[in-house]
mmCIF file of C-alpha atoms in Angstrom:
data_model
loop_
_atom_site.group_PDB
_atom_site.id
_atom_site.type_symbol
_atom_site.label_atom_id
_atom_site.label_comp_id
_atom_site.label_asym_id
_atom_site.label_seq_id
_atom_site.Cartn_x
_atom_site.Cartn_y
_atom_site.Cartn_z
ATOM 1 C CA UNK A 1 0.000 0.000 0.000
ATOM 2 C CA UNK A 2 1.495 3.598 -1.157
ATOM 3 C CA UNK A 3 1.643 5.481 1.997
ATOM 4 C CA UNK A 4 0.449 9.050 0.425
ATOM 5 C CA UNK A 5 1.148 12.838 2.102
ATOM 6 C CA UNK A 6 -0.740 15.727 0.145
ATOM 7 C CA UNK A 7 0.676 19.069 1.016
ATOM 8 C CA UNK A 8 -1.927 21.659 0.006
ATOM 9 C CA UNK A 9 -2.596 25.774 0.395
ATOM 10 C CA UNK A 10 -6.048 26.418 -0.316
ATOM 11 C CA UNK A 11 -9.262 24.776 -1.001
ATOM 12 C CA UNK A 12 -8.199 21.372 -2.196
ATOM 13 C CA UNK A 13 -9.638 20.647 -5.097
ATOM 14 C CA UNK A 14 -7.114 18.452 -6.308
ATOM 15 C CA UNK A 15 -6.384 16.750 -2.838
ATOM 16 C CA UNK A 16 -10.610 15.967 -3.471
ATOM 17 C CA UNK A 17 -10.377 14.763 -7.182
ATOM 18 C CA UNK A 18 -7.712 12.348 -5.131
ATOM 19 C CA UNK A 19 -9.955 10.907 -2.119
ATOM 20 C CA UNK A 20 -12.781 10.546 -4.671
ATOM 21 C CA UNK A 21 -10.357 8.515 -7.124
ATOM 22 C CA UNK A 22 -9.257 6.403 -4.542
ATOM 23 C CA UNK A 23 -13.555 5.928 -3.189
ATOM 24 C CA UNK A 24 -14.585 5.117 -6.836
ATOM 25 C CA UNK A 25 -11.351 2.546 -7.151
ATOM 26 C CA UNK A 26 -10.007 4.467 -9.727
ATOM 27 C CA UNK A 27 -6.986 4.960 -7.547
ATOM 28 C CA UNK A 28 -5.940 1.131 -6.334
ATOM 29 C CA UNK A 29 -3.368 0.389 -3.819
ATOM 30 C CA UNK A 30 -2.524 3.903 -2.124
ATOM 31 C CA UNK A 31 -3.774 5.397 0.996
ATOM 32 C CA UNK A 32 -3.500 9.376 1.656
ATOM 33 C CA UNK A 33 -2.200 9.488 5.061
ATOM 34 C CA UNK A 34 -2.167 12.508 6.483
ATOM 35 C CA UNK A 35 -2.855 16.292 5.008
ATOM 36 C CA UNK A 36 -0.599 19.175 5.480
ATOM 37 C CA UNK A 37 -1.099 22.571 4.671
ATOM 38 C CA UNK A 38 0.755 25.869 5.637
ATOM 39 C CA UNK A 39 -2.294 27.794 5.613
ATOM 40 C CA UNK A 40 -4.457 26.890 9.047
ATOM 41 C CA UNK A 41 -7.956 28.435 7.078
ATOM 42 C CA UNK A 42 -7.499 26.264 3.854
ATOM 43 C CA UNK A 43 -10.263 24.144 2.913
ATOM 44 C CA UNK A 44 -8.527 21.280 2.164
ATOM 45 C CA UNK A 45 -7.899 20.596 5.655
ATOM 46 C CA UNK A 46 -11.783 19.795 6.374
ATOM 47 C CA UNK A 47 -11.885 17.860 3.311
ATOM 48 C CA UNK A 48 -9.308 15.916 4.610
ATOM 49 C CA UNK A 49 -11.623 15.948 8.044
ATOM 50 C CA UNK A 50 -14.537 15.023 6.297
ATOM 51 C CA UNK A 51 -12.459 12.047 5.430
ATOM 52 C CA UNK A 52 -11.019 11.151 8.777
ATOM 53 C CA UNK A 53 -7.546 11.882 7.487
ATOM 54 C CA UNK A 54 -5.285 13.954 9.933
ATOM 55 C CA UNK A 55 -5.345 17.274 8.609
ATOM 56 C CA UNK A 56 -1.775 19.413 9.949
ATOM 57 C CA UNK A 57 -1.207 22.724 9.789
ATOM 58 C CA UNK A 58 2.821 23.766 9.323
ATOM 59 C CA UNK A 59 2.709 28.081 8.947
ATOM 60 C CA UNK A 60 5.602 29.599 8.058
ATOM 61 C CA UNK A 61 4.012 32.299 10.590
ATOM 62 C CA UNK A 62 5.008 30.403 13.684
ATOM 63 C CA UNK A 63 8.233 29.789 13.324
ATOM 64 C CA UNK A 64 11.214 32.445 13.583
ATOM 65 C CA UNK A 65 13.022 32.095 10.357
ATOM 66 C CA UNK A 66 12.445 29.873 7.405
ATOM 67 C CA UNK A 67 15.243 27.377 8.325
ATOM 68 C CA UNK A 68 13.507 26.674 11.173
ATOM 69 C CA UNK A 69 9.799 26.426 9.121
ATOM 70 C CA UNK A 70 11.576 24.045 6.980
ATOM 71 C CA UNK A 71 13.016 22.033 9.417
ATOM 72 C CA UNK A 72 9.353 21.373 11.223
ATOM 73 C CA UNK A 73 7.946 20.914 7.724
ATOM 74 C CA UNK A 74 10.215 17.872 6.972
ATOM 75 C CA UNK A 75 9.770 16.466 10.934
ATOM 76 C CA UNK A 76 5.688 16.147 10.638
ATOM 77 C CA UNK A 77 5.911 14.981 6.697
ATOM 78 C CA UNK A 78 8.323 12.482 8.762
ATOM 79 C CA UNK A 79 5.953 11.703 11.125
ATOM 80 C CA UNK A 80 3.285 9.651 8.228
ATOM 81 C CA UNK A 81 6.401 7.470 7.010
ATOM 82 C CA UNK A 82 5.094 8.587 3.158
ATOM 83 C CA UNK A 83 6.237 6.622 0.111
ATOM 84 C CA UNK A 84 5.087 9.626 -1.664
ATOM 85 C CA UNK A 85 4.218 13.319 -1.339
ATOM 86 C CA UNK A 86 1.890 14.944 -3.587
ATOM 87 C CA UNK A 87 1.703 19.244 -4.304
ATOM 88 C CA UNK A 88 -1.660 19.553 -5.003
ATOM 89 C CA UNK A 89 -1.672 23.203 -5.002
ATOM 90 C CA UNK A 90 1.056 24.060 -2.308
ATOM 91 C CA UNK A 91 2.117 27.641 -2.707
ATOM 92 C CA UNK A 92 5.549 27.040 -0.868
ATOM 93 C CA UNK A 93 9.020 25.935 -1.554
ATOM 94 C CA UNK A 94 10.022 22.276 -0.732
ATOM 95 C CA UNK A 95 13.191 22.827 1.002
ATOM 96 C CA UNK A 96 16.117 20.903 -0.521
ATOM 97 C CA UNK A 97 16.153 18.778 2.848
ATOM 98 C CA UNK A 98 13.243 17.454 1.590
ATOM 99 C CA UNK A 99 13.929 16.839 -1.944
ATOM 100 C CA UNK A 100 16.645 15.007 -0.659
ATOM 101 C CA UNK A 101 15.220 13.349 1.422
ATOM 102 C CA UNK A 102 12.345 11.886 -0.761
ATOM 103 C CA UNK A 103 14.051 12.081 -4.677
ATOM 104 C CA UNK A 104 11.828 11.233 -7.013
ATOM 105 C CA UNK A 105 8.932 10.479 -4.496
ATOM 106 C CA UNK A 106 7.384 14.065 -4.429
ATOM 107 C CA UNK A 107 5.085 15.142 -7.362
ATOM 108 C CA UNK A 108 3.550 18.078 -8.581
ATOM 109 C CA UNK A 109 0.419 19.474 -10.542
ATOM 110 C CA UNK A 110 0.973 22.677 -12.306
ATOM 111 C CA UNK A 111 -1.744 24.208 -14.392
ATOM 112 C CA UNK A 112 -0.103 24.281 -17.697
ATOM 113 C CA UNK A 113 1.577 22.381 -20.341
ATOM 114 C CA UNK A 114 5.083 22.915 -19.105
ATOM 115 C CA UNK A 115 7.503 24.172 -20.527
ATOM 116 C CA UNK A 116 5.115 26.804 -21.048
ATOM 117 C CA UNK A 117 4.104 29.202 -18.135
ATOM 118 C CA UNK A 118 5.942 27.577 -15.581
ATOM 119 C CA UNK A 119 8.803 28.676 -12.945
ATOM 120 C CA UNK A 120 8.649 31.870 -10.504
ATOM 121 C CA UNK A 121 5.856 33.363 -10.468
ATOM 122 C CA UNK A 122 3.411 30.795 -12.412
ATOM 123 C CA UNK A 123 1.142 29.839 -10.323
ATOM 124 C CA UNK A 124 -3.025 30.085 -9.794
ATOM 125 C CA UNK A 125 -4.752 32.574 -12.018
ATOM 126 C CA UNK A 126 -1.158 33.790 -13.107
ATOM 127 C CA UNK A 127 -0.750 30.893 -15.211
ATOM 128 C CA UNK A 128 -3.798 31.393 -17.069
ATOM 129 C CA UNK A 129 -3.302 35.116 -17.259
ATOM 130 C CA UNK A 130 -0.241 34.535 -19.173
ATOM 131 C CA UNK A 131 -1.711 31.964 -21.529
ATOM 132 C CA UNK A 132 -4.531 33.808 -22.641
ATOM 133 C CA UNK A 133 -2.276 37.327 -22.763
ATOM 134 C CA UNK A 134 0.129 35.353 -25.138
ATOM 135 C CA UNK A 135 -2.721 33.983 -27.479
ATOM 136 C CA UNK A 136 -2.205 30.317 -26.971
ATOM 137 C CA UNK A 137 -4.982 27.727 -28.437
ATOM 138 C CA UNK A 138 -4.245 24.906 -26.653
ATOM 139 C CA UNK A 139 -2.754 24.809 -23.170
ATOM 140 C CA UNK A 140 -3.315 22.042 -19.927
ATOM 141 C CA UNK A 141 -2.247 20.390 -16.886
ATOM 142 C CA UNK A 142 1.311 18.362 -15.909
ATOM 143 C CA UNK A 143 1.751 16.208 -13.043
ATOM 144 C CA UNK A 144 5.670 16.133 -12.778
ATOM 145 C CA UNK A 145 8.670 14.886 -10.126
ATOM 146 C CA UNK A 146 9.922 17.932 -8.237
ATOM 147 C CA UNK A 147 13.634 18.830 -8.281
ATOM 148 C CA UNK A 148 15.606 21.802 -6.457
ATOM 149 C CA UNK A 149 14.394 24.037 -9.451
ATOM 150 C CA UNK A 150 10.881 25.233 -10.026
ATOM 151 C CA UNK A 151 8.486 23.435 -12.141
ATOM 152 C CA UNK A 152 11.925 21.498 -13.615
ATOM 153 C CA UNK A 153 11.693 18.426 -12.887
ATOM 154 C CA UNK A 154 10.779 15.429 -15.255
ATOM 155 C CA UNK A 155 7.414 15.097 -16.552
ATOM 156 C CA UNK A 156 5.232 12.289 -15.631
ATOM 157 C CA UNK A 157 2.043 13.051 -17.443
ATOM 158 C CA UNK A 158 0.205 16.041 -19.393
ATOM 159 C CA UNK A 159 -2.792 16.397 -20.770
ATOM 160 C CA UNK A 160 -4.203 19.406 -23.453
ATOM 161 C CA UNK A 161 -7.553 21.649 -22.837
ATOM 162 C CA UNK A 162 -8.649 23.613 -25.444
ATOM 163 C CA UNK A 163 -8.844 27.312 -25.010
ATOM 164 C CA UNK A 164 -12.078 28.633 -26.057
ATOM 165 C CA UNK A 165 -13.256 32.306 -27.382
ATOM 166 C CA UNK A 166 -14.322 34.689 -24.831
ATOM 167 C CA UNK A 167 -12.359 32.460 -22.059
ATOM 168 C CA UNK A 168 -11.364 34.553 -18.818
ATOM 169 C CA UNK A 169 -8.559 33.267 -16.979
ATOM 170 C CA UNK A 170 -10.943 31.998 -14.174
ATOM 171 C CA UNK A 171 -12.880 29.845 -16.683
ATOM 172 C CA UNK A 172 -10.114 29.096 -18.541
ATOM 173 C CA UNK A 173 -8.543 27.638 -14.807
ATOM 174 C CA UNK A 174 -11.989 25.532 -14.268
ATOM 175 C CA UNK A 175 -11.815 23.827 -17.492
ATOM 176 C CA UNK A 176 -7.915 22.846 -17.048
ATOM 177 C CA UNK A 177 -8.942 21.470 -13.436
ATOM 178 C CA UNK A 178 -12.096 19.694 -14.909
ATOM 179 C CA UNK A 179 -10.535 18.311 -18.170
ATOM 180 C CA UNK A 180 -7.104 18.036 -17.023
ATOM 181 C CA UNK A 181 -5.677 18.400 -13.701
ATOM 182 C CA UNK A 182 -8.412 15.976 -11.479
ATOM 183 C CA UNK A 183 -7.732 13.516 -14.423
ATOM 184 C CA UNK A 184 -4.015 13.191 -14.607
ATOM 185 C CA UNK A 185 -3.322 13.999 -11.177
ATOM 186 C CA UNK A 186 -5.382 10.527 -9.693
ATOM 187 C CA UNK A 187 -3.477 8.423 -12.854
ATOM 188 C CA UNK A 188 -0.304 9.503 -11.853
ATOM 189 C CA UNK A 189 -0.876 8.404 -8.026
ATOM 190 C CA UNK A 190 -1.967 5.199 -9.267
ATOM 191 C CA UNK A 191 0.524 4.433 -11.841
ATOM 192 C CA UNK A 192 3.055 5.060 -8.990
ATOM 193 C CA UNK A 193 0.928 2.510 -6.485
ATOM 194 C CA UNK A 194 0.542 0.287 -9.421
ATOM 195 C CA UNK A 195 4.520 0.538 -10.739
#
């Protein structure tokens, strides 16, 4: 059984498309085991509730210096003994204690086809900002391995949604979490259970 940590900073989508993968079977072999978020009023926290999953709050807010959020960050991720770690939406940097710690065992959903809009900076409604400013007709979703770098590691899946006339960049993000991200996100999880 794939012992499973999602790290998340808002409402948990994502970490939901997840639990209701692994309810509907779609997801075999992998339990999430705990939730941990650096934001104590994200909603993902009472989904994970709702599921009877502990649900952990880590804020860089209550501890002195980053070295020292990092360091409590990597203890309670410790704590649920994962086999992998899934950003489903974390808005923080994975310190490189825990990159090394877990190489190629943490993954990542970003909200475009990478290369494209990815990096500093890309992230939420920015990604889809950029897309439509630049005029693209086809962007996505890619669920890849995360390195030291931003958005660089290798890619494990992707998956293309159209963009559509008259999109806004908050319709434009619904349709790549509908069509893309709670697709490939799930498959990825259980590929990984499933070797």
């Amino acid at each position: 059984m794939l012992r499973v940590v999602v790290m998340v900073s808002g409402g948990g989508t994502n970490l939901q498309a997840i639990l209701d993968a692994i309810d509907s079977g779609k997801i075999t072999n992998a339990s999430v085991e705990a939730v941990i978020s650096n934001n104590s009023g994200a909603y993902a926290l009472e989904r994970a509730r709702n599921h009877h999953i502990p649900a952990v709050c880590v804020s860089p807010k209550s501890y002195p210096d980053r070295a020292a959020f990092n360091q409590a960050l990597l203890e309670t991720v410790k704590q649920y003994r994962p086999d992998l770690i899934v950003l489903a939406g974390f808005l923080v940097t994975i310190p490189p204690e825990m990159i090394k710690e877990y190489r190629n065992r943490i993954i990542n959903i970003h909200p475009s086809l990478i290369p494209s809009f990815c990096g500093v900076g890309y992230y939420g409604l920015k990604v889809h900002e950029a897309a439509l400013k630049r005029g693209v007709k086809i962007t996505g979703a890619t669920v890849h391995y995360v390195d030291e770098g931003v958005d660089s590691g290798p890619i494990l899946l992707q998956k293309a949604v159209e963009v559509k006339e008259g999109d806004t960049p908050e319709t434009l993000q619904r349709r790549v979490m509908e069509e893309a991200e709670w697709q490939i996100l799930p498959e990825a999880i259980n590929r990984i259970a499933n070797k």
